[in-house]
Amino acid sequence: MRQGSHQRAETGGLISFIICAVIGAAAMNIYLEYASAIWQLMLRRFIVCSGIAAACAIVSFLIGYLSQSRSMNLKHGWLVMLRRLVESLALSAVYAATTFLTSFALLSMVNEVMGPKVFVGYMAAICATVSGIFGYMTFVQARMMNAKTLASLLPFFIVSGVCVAGLTTDDPYWYHNNFSQLGDRTTFAATMFNSTLMLGGLCIIITSYFAISELVTTERLTRLRHNRSANDPNHGYDIVHYRLRTTILGVMLTMSGIAFIGIGAFRYTPHPILHNVFARGLPVLMLVLFLLLPWVAPRLSRTVMVISDLMLLVCAAFGVEWLLGKITLTNVEALACMVYLGWFIVFSRQIAALEADRITLQLAQAQVQPSASEQLKQLESRIASDR
C-alpha cells in the first residue's frame, strides 16, 4: 500500500531519529575520550552536546526540505533554484540556532535538578536522545513546512535565546533599564541575545514569504473559480487591487523582520542612532500594520482584526504606565515583542487555515468537476513553481 505524504514524513522522521541518535552518542563518546581537561567542564560539555544536536538538526532538515521541493532543478530557471537554496540555508540556520539554544537551556535546567555528579555520567545517552528528538522533529517539519509551522517555532526560539542570554549575562541590572542593555556588550550572553534577534528577524521574513505566497495562490484560484461563469453569485467577491494590498502587507512584514535584525546587528553604544531607528521603528510598524490589517488582508477573519486592535490598546496602556513611572521600559518592550510574536502566530495560522480550506475545496471539486479540478491543479502547479 502506497504511503501518503504525512505517513512518509513520519516514517522518514523515525529513520532520522535513529540515525541522529547513533551519531549523537558516537560523537559525544569521542569527545569525552579525547577532549582536553579544560573542555571537560560541565558547561562546555553542554555546549558541545548542543552543537552536535544542532548539526544533526541541520542535516535532517536539509534532507527533508530539499527532497520534497519541486524547484530544485533548472526546469524553472536558475534564479528559482538559487532562491530555494538561499531559503533552505536560512531556514536551517534558524533551526540550528533554535536547537542549540533550546537544548542548552534544557541541559542547564536538568543539571540544576539532578546535580552535576549524577548528570555527568549520562552525557552520551543524553546527547543521543536530544540529537534523535531534534532530528525527528526537524525532518517532519521540513517535509510539512508551511507558514504555521515556522511561525510556531519563532516565539519558542526567541524566548529560549533571550532566557539563556539573561541567565548567563554578567550584568545583574540589565532588567532595570531596557532590553538593549542585555545586548550592549561583547560577552557571550550579549552575542547570543543579538544573534537571537537577527535570526528571529530572518525567520519573520521567511514566514512572510510563505504567507504572501499562499495569499496570492488563494486569490488566483478563487478568481479562476468565480470567472468560469458570469452567473456565479460570488463573482463580485474578488478583492479589488489585491496585488497592491498584498505587496504592502509583504513589505510591512518584511520591514518588521528587518527591524529585529537591525536591533541585534547595531548595539546601542557604538551605533545609538541606527539602533534607535530600528528599535523605535518596530512599534510604529506594528501600529500601522494592525490599523491597515482589514484593508491589506481582508480574507482574514474579523476576529483577528478585533484582537489586533485589542493588542494595540494593551500596549498603549502599558506605555502610559511607563510614562507615569510605574513600570520599567523593559516591561513595555517585552510586552510589545511578545504581542507582536503572538499576533504573528495568529496571522500565520489564519494563512494555514486558508490553505487547508483551499485544499479541501479542491478535493471536493475533484469529485464533481474533474475538468475544472484539472485546470485548478495546473494553475496551482504554475504558481508553486514561481515560489
Short mmCIF file of C-alpha atoms in Angstrom, two decimals:
data_model
loop_
_atom_site.label_atom_id
_atom_site.label_comp_id
_atom_site.label_asym_id
_atom_site.label_seq_id
_atom_site.Cartn_x
_atom_site.Cartn_y
_atom_site.Cartn_z
CA MET A 1 0.00 0.00 0.00
CA ARG A 2 1.35 3.39 -1.02
CA GLN A 3 2.04 5.80 1.83
CA GLY A 4 0.64 9.33 1.90
CA SER A 5 2.75 12.45 2.40
CA HIS A 6 2.11 12.64 6.15
CA GLN A 7 2.91 8.97 6.67
CA ARG A 8 6.10 9.26 4.60
CA ALA A 9 7.12 12.27 6.70
CA GLU A 10 6.61 10.35 9.95
CA THR A 11 8.47 7.32 8.60
CA GLY A 12 11.38 9.48 7.50
CA GLY A 13 11.34 11.22 10.90
CA LEU A 14 11.70 7.89 12.71
CA ILE A 15 14.63 6.93 10.49
CA SER A 16 16.17 10.33 11.15
CA PHE A 17 15.69 9.81 14.91
CA ILE A 18 17.63 6.53 14.85
CA ILE A 19 20.47 7.85 12.68
CA CYS A 20 20.84 11.10 14.65
CA ALA A 21 20.74 9.24 17.97
CA VAL A 22 23.55 6.92 16.88
CA ILE A 23 25.62 9.84 15.58
CA GLY A 24 24.99 11.85 18.76
CA ALA A 25 26.09 9.01 21.05
CA ALA A 26 29.20 8.25 18.99
CA ALA A 27 30.23 11.92 18.71
CA MET A 28 29.81 12.53 22.44
CA ASN A 29 31.79 9.41 23.36
CA ILE A 30 34.63 10.52 21.08
CA TYR A 31 34.55 13.99 22.60
CA LEU A 32 34.58 12.70 26.20
CA GLU A 33 37.52 10.43 25.44
CA TYR A 34 39.79 12.79 23.53
CA ALA A 35 38.87 16.33 24.66
CA SER A 36 41.36 18.21 26.85
CA ALA A 37 40.71 18.80 30.54
CA ILE A 38 39.58 22.40 30.02
CA TRP A 39 36.86 21.19 27.66
CA GLN A 40 35.62 18.63 30.17
CA LEU A 41 33.93 21.34 32.22
CA MET A 42 30.19 20.85 32.55
CA LEU A 43 29.06 23.95 30.66
CA ARG A 44 31.45 23.21 27.82
CA ARG A 45 30.09 19.69 27.62
CA PHE A 46 26.64 21.20 27.32
CA ILE A 47 27.86 23.46 24.52
CA VAL A 48 29.32 20.50 22.62
CA CYS A 49 26.20 18.40 23.17
CA SER A 50 24.00 21.24 21.92
CA GLY A 51 26.31 21.74 18.93
CA ILE A 52 26.05 18.06 17.99
CA ALA A 53 22.25 18.21 18.22
CA ALA A 54 22.21 21.37 16.10
CA ALA A 55 24.42 19.74 13.43
CA CYS A 56 22.07 16.74 13.28
CA ALA A 57 19.11 19.10 13.03
CA ILE A 58 20.67 20.98 10.10
CA VAL A 59 21.37 17.84 8.07
CA SER A 60 17.99 16.31 8.87
CA PHE A 61 16.16 19.50 7.95
CA LEU A 62 18.00 19.99 4.66
CA ILE A 63 17.38 16.39 3.58
CA GLY A 64 13.70 16.63 4.45
CA TYR A 65 13.16 20.08 2.95
CA LEU A 66 15.08 19.70 -0.29
CA SER A 67 13.79 16.19 -1.01
CA GLN A 68 10.20 17.44 -1.29
CA SER A 69 10.99 20.64 -3.19
CA ARG A 70 9.72 20.86 -6.76
CA SER A 71 12.06 23.68 -7.74
CA MET A 72 15.47 22.12 -7.04
CA ASN A 73 16.24 21.80 -10.74
CA LEU A 74 16.83 24.07 -13.70
CA LYS A 75 13.38 23.39 -15.16
CA HIS A 76 12.04 26.65 -13.73
CA GLY A 77 15.27 28.61 -14.17
CA TRP A 78 18.40 29.01 -12.11
CA LEU A 79 17.00 32.00 -10.19
CA VAL A 80 14.21 29.86 -8.75
CA MET A 81 16.68 27.18 -7.71
CA LEU A 82 19.04 29.78 -6.21
CA ARG A 83 16.18 31.32 -4.25
CA ARG A 84 15.22 27.88 -2.91
CA LEU A 85 18.84 27.20 -1.85
CA VAL A 86 19.11 30.53 -0.02
CA GLU A 87 15.75 29.91 1.62
CA SER A 88 16.86 26.42 2.69
CA LEU A 89 20.11 27.68 4.21
CA ALA A 90 18.30 30.46 6.07
CA LEU A 91 15.73 28.04 7.47
CA SER A 92 18.41 25.56 8.50
CA ALA A 93 20.27 28.36 10.32
CA VAL A 94 17.09 29.23 12.25
CA TYR A 95 16.50 25.58 13.15
CA ALA A 96 20.14 25.10 14.15
CA ALA A 97 20.07 28.16 16.41
CA THR A 98 16.77 27.08 17.93
CA THR A 99 18.08 23.57 18.55
CA PHE A 100 21.28 24.84 20.13
CA LEU A 101 19.60 27.37 22.43
CA THR A 102 16.77 25.06 23.46
CA SER A 103 18.97 22.06 24.19
CA PHE A 104 21.49 24.19 26.10
CA ALA A 105 18.72 25.69 28.24
CA LEU A 106 17.17 22.26 28.93
CA LEU A 107 20.52 20.70 29.82
CA SER A 108 21.27 23.55 32.22
CA MET A 109 17.90 23.19 33.96
CA VAL A 110 18.14 19.40 34.24
CA ASN A 111 21.66 19.75 35.61
CA GLU A 112 20.34 22.05 38.33
CA VAL A 113 17.70 19.46 39.27
CA MET A 114 19.83 16.29 39.17
CA GLY A 115 23.17 17.75 40.21
CA PRO A 116 26.40 17.60 38.17
CA LYS A 117 27.71 14.41 39.80
CA VAL A 118 24.69 12.41 38.68
CA PHE A 119 24.17 14.17 35.38
CA VAL A 120 27.73 13.81 34.09
CA GLY A 121 27.51 10.04 33.81
CA TYR A 122 24.74 10.13 31.22
CA MET A 123 26.15 12.62 28.72
CA ALA A 124 26.39 10.14 25.84
CA ALA A 125 22.85 8.86 26.36
CA ILE A 126 21.51 12.39 26.79
CA CYS A 127 23.27 13.59 23.64
CA ALA A 128 21.84 10.64 21.71
CA THR A 129 18.34 11.39 22.98
CA VAL A 130 18.49 15.11 22.27
CA SER A 131 20.01 14.60 18.81
CA GLY A 132 17.43 11.96 17.94
CA ILE A 133 14.47 14.06 19.07
CA PHE A 134 15.59 17.14 17.17
CA GLY A 135 16.47 15.05 14.12
CA TYR A 136 12.95 13.63 14.12
CA MET A 137 11.26 17.00 14.68
CA THR A 138 13.22 18.90 12.03
CA PHE A 139 12.72 16.23 9.37
CA VAL A 140 8.96 16.03 9.89
CA GLN A 141 8.58 19.81 10.00
CA ALA A 142 10.74 20.20 6.89
CA ARG A 143 8.54 17.76 4.95
CA MET A 144 5.34 19.54 6.04
CA MET A 145 6.74 23.07 6.08
CA ASN A 146 4.28 25.96 5.91
CA ALA A 147 3.81 29.39 7.47
CA LYS A 148 2.12 27.98 10.57
CA THR A 149 4.98 25.55 11.28
CA LEU A 150 7.65 28.21 11.02
CA ALA A 151 5.72 30.86 12.95
CA SER A 152 5.05 28.42 15.79
CA LEU A 153 8.82 27.92 16.07
CA LEU A 154 9.54 31.66 16.16
CA PRO A 155 8.48 32.62 19.72
CA PHE A 156 9.96 29.43 21.14
CA PHE A 157 13.27 30.28 19.50
CA ILE A 158 13.33 33.93 20.64
CA VAL A 159 12.21 33.19 24.20
CA SER A 160 14.88 30.46 24.52
CA GLY A 161 17.61 32.78 23.25
CA VAL A 162 16.60 35.69 25.49
CA CYS A 163 16.28 33.44 28.55
CA VAL A 164 19.71 31.88 28.02
CA ALA A 165 21.23 35.34 27.48
CA GLY A 166 19.54 36.68 30.61
CA LEU A 167 20.72 33.72 32.70
CA THR A 168 24.34 33.94 31.54
CA THR A 169 24.84 37.72 31.50
CA ASP A 170 27.29 39.33 33.92
CA ASP A 171 25.11 42.44 34.26
CA PRO A 172 22.53 41.81 37.01
CA TYR A 173 20.89 45.22 36.50
CA TRP A 174 20.07 45.00 32.80
CA TYR A 175 16.39 44.45 33.52
CA HIS A 176 16.03 47.81 35.27
CA ASN A 177 16.88 49.72 32.10
CA ASN A 178 15.80 48.17 28.80
CA PHE A 179 16.31 45.15 26.59
CA SER A 180 19.04 46.88 24.61
CA GLN A 181 21.27 46.80 27.68
CA LEU A 182 21.23 42.99 27.60
CA GLY A 183 22.86 43.04 24.15
CA ASP A 184 25.00 46.14 24.62
CA ARG A 185 28.19 44.23 25.41
CA THR A 186 30.72 41.93 23.75
CA THR A 187 30.16 39.00 26.11
CA PHE A 188 28.78 35.57 25.22
CA ALA A 189 25.34 36.47 26.61
CA ALA A 190 25.14 39.70 24.61
CA THR A 191 26.24 37.95 21.43
CA MET A 192 23.62 35.26 21.97
CA PHE A 193 20.92 37.88 22.55
CA ASN A 194 21.81 39.85 19.43
CA SER A 195 22.11 36.71 17.31
CA THR A 196 18.70 35.59 18.52
CA LEU A 197 17.12 38.85 17.40
CA MET A 198 18.79 38.73 14.00
CA LEU A 199 17.83 35.13 13.31
CA GLY A 200 14.33 35.85 14.62
CA GLY A 201 14.02 38.68 12.11
CA LEU A 202 15.19 36.36 9.35
CA CYS A 203 12.57 33.84 10.45
CA ILE A 204 9.85 36.54 10.23
CA ILE A 205 10.92 37.42 6.68
CA ILE A 206 10.86 33.80 5.54
CA THR A 207 7.49 33.16 7.18
CA SER A 208 6.13 36.27 5.48
CA TYR A 209 7.25 34.84 2.17
CA PHE A 210 5.22 31.67 2.79
CA ALA A 211 2.20 33.70 3.91
CA ILE A 212 2.21 36.07 0.93
CA SER A 213 2.65 33.14 -1.49
CA GLU A 214 -0.42 31.43 -0.03
CA LEU A 215 -2.50 34.62 -0.17
CA VAL A 216 -1.60 35.06 -3.85
CA THR A 217 -2.36 31.41 -4.62
CA THR A 218 -5.72 31.54 -2.83
CA GLU A 219 -6.77 34.73 -4.61
CA ARG A 220 -5.80 33.46 -8.05
CA LEU A 221 -7.64 30.18 -7.61
CA THR A 222 -10.67 31.99 -6.20
CA ARG A 223 -10.81 34.23 -9.25
CA LEU A 224 -10.45 31.25 -11.57
CA ARG A 225 -13.44 29.53 -9.96
CA HIS A 226 -15.61 32.65 -9.96
CA ASN A 227 -14.78 33.68 -13.52
CA ARG A 228 -15.90 30.42 -15.10
CA SER A 229 -19.46 31.66 -15.25
CA ALA A 230 -20.93 35.14 -15.41
CA ASN A 231 -23.84 33.82 -13.36
CA ASP A 232 -21.60 32.93 -10.43
CA PRO A 233 -23.22 34.59 -7.36
CA ASN A 234 -19.74 35.05 -5.84
CA HIS A 235 -18.33 36.78 -8.90
CA GLY A 236 -18.06 40.08 -7.04
CA TYR A 237 -16.20 38.58 -4.11
CA ASP A 238 -12.81 39.11 -5.75
CA ILE A 239 -10.58 41.56 -3.88
CA VAL A 240 -10.03 44.88 -5.63
CA HIS A 241 -6.36 45.86 -6.01
CA TYR A 242 -5.28 42.66 -4.29
CA ARG A 243 -1.78 42.90 -5.79
CA LEU A 244 -1.24 46.33 -4.25
CA ARG A 245 -2.69 45.22 -0.93
CA THR A 246 -0.63 42.04 -0.81
CA THR A 247 2.52 43.94 -1.77
CA ILE A 248 2.01 46.45 1.04
CA LEU A 249 1.40 43.62 3.52
CA GLY A 250 4.55 41.80 2.38
CA VAL A 251 6.65 44.97 2.60
CA MET A 252 5.46 45.75 6.13
CA LEU A 253 6.03 42.19 7.37
CA THR A 254 9.48 42.19 5.80
CA MET A 255 10.29 45.57 7.37
CA SER A 256 9.33 44.22 10.80
CA GLY A 257 11.77 41.36 10.29
CA ILE A 258 14.45 43.82 9.21
CA ALA A 259 13.75 45.83 12.38
CA PHE A 260 14.53 42.78 14.51
CA ILE A 261 17.72 42.22 12.54
CA GLY A 262 18.76 45.86 12.90
CA ILE A 263 18.20 45.87 16.67
CA GLY A 264 20.54 42.90 17.05
CA ALA A 265 23.09 43.99 14.45
CA PHE A 266 23.60 47.54 15.78
CA ARG A 267 24.33 47.71 19.50
CA TYR A 268 23.33 50.92 21.25
CA THR A 269 26.77 52.04 22.50
CA PRO A 270 28.63 52.13 19.17
CA HIS A 271 25.54 52.81 17.00
CA PRO A 272 22.93 54.71 19.07
CA ILE A 273 21.18 56.36 16.11
CA LEU A 274 20.83 53.22 13.98
CA HIS A 275 19.82 51.16 16.99
CA ASN A 276 17.06 53.60 17.93
CA VAL A 277 15.82 53.79 14.34
CA PHE A 278 15.13 50.05 14.31
CA ALA A 279 14.06 49.76 17.96
CA ARG A 280 11.58 52.65 17.81
CA GLY A 281 10.56 51.92 14.25
CA LEU A 282 9.21 48.48 15.17
CA PRO A 283 6.32 49.79 17.35
CA VAL A 284 5.44 52.25 14.57
CA LEU A 285 5.30 49.37 12.08
CA MET A 286 3.11 47.40 14.47
CA LEU A 287 0.71 50.33 14.80
CA VAL A 288 0.39 50.91 11.05
CA LEU A 289 0.15 47.21 10.25
CA PHE A 290 -2.57 46.49 12.79
CA LEU A 291 -4.60 49.51 11.69
CA LEU A 292 -4.30 48.64 7.98
CA LEU A 293 -4.91 44.92 8.50
CA PRO A 294 -8.59 44.95 7.39
CA TRP A 295 -7.51 46.51 4.08
CA VAL A 296 -4.26 44.67 3.32
CA ALA A 297 -5.55 41.22 4.38
CA PRO A 298 -9.36 41.24 4.00
CA ARG A 299 -9.62 37.45 3.76
CA LEU A 300 -8.63 37.09 7.41
CA SER A 301 -11.45 36.68 9.90
CA ARG A 302 -12.93 39.70 11.66
CA THR A 303 -11.91 38.19 14.98
CA VAL A 304 -8.25 38.65 14.03
CA MET A 305 -8.92 42.31 13.28
CA VAL A 306 -10.57 42.83 16.68
CA ILE A 307 -7.78 41.00 18.52
CA SER A 308 -5.20 43.17 16.73
CA ASP A 309 -6.95 46.32 17.93
CA LEU A 310 -7.11 44.96 21.48
CA MET A 311 -3.37 44.23 21.35
CA LEU A 312 -2.73 47.85 20.39
CA LEU A 313 -4.82 49.08 23.32
CA VAL A 314 -2.92 46.84 25.77
CA CYS A 315 0.45 48.08 24.50
CA ALA A 316 -0.77 51.68 24.70
CA ALA A 317 -1.91 51.17 28.29
CA PHE A 318 1.49 49.78 29.28
CA GLY A 319 3.15 52.70 27.50
CA VAL A 320 1.16 55.14 29.63
CA GLU A 321 2.14 53.20 32.78
CA TRP A 322 5.79 53.58 31.77
CA LEU A 323 5.41 57.32 31.19
CA LEU A 324 3.92 57.62 34.67
CA GLY A 325 6.95 55.82 36.11
CA LYS A 326 5.02 52.81 37.38
CA ILE A 327 6.84 50.17 35.31
CA THR A 328 10.21 49.90 33.57
CA LEU A 329 10.80 50.32 29.86
CA THR A 330 11.90 46.68 29.77
CA ASN A 331 8.37 45.60 30.67
CA VAL A 332 6.91 47.64 27.83
CA GLU A 333 9.43 46.33 25.32
CA ALA A 334 8.94 42.75 26.45
CA LEU A 335 5.16 43.11 26.16
CA ALA A 336 5.37 44.69 22.70
CA CYS A 337 7.71 41.95 21.49
CA MET A 338 5.51 39.14 22.83
CA VAL A 339 2.36 40.82 21.48
CA TYR A 340 3.86 41.03 18.00
CA LEU A 341 5.09 37.44 18.10
CA GLY A 342 1.69 36.28 19.37
CA TRP A 343 -0.06 38.21 16.62
CA PHE A 344 2.34 36.79 14.05
CA ILE A 345 1.44 33.24 15.13
CA VAL A 346 -2.28 34.02 14.86
CA PHE A 347 -1.73 35.57 11.44
CA SER A 348 0.26 32.57 10.20
CA ARG A 349 -2.32 30.11 11.48
CA GLN A 350 -5.00 32.06 9.65
CA ILE A 351 -2.95 31.71 6.47
CA ALA A 352 -2.59 27.98 7.13
CA ALA A 353 -6.37 27.77 7.62
CA LEU A 354 -6.89 29.46 4.24
CA GLU A 355 -4.57 26.90 2.69
CA ALA A 356 -6.42 24.00 4.32
CA ASP A 357 -9.80 25.33 3.17
CA ARG A 358 -8.47 25.77 -0.36
CA ILE A 359 -7.19 22.20 -0.48
CA THR A 360 -10.48 20.87 0.92
CA LEU A 361 -12.45 22.77 -1.71
CA GLN A 362 -10.21 21.46 -4.48
CA LEU A 363 -10.71 17.89 -3.29
CA ALA A 364 -14.48 18.41 -3.25
CA GLN A 365 -14.43 19.85 -6.76
CA ALA A 366 -12.31 16.96 -7.99
CA GLN A 367 -15.18 14.61 -7.19
CA VAL A 368 -17.86 16.57 -9.08
CA GLN A 369 -15.93 18.58 -11.69
CA PRO A 370 -12.88 16.65 -12.92
CA SER A 371 -12.09 19.03 -15.79
CA ALA A 372 -12.29 22.15 -13.61
CA SER A 373 -10.20 20.45 -10.96
CA GLU A 374 -7.53 19.71 -13.53
CA GLN A 375 -7.42 23.40 -14.51
CA LEU A 376 -7.03 24.40 -10.88
CA LYS A 377 -4.29 21.83 -10.41
CA GLN A 378 -2.37 23.10 -13.44
CA LEU A 379 -2.66 26.70 -12.28
CA GLU A 380 -1.55 25.84 -8.76
CA SER A 381 1.43 23.95 -10.18
CA ARG A 382 2.48 27.02 -12.14
CA ILE A 383 2.08 29.26 -9.10
CA ALA A 384 4.04 26.85 -6.91
CA SER A 385 6.88 26.76 -9.43
CA ASP A 386 7.15 30.55 -9.13
CA ARG A 387 7.58 30.49 -5.35
#
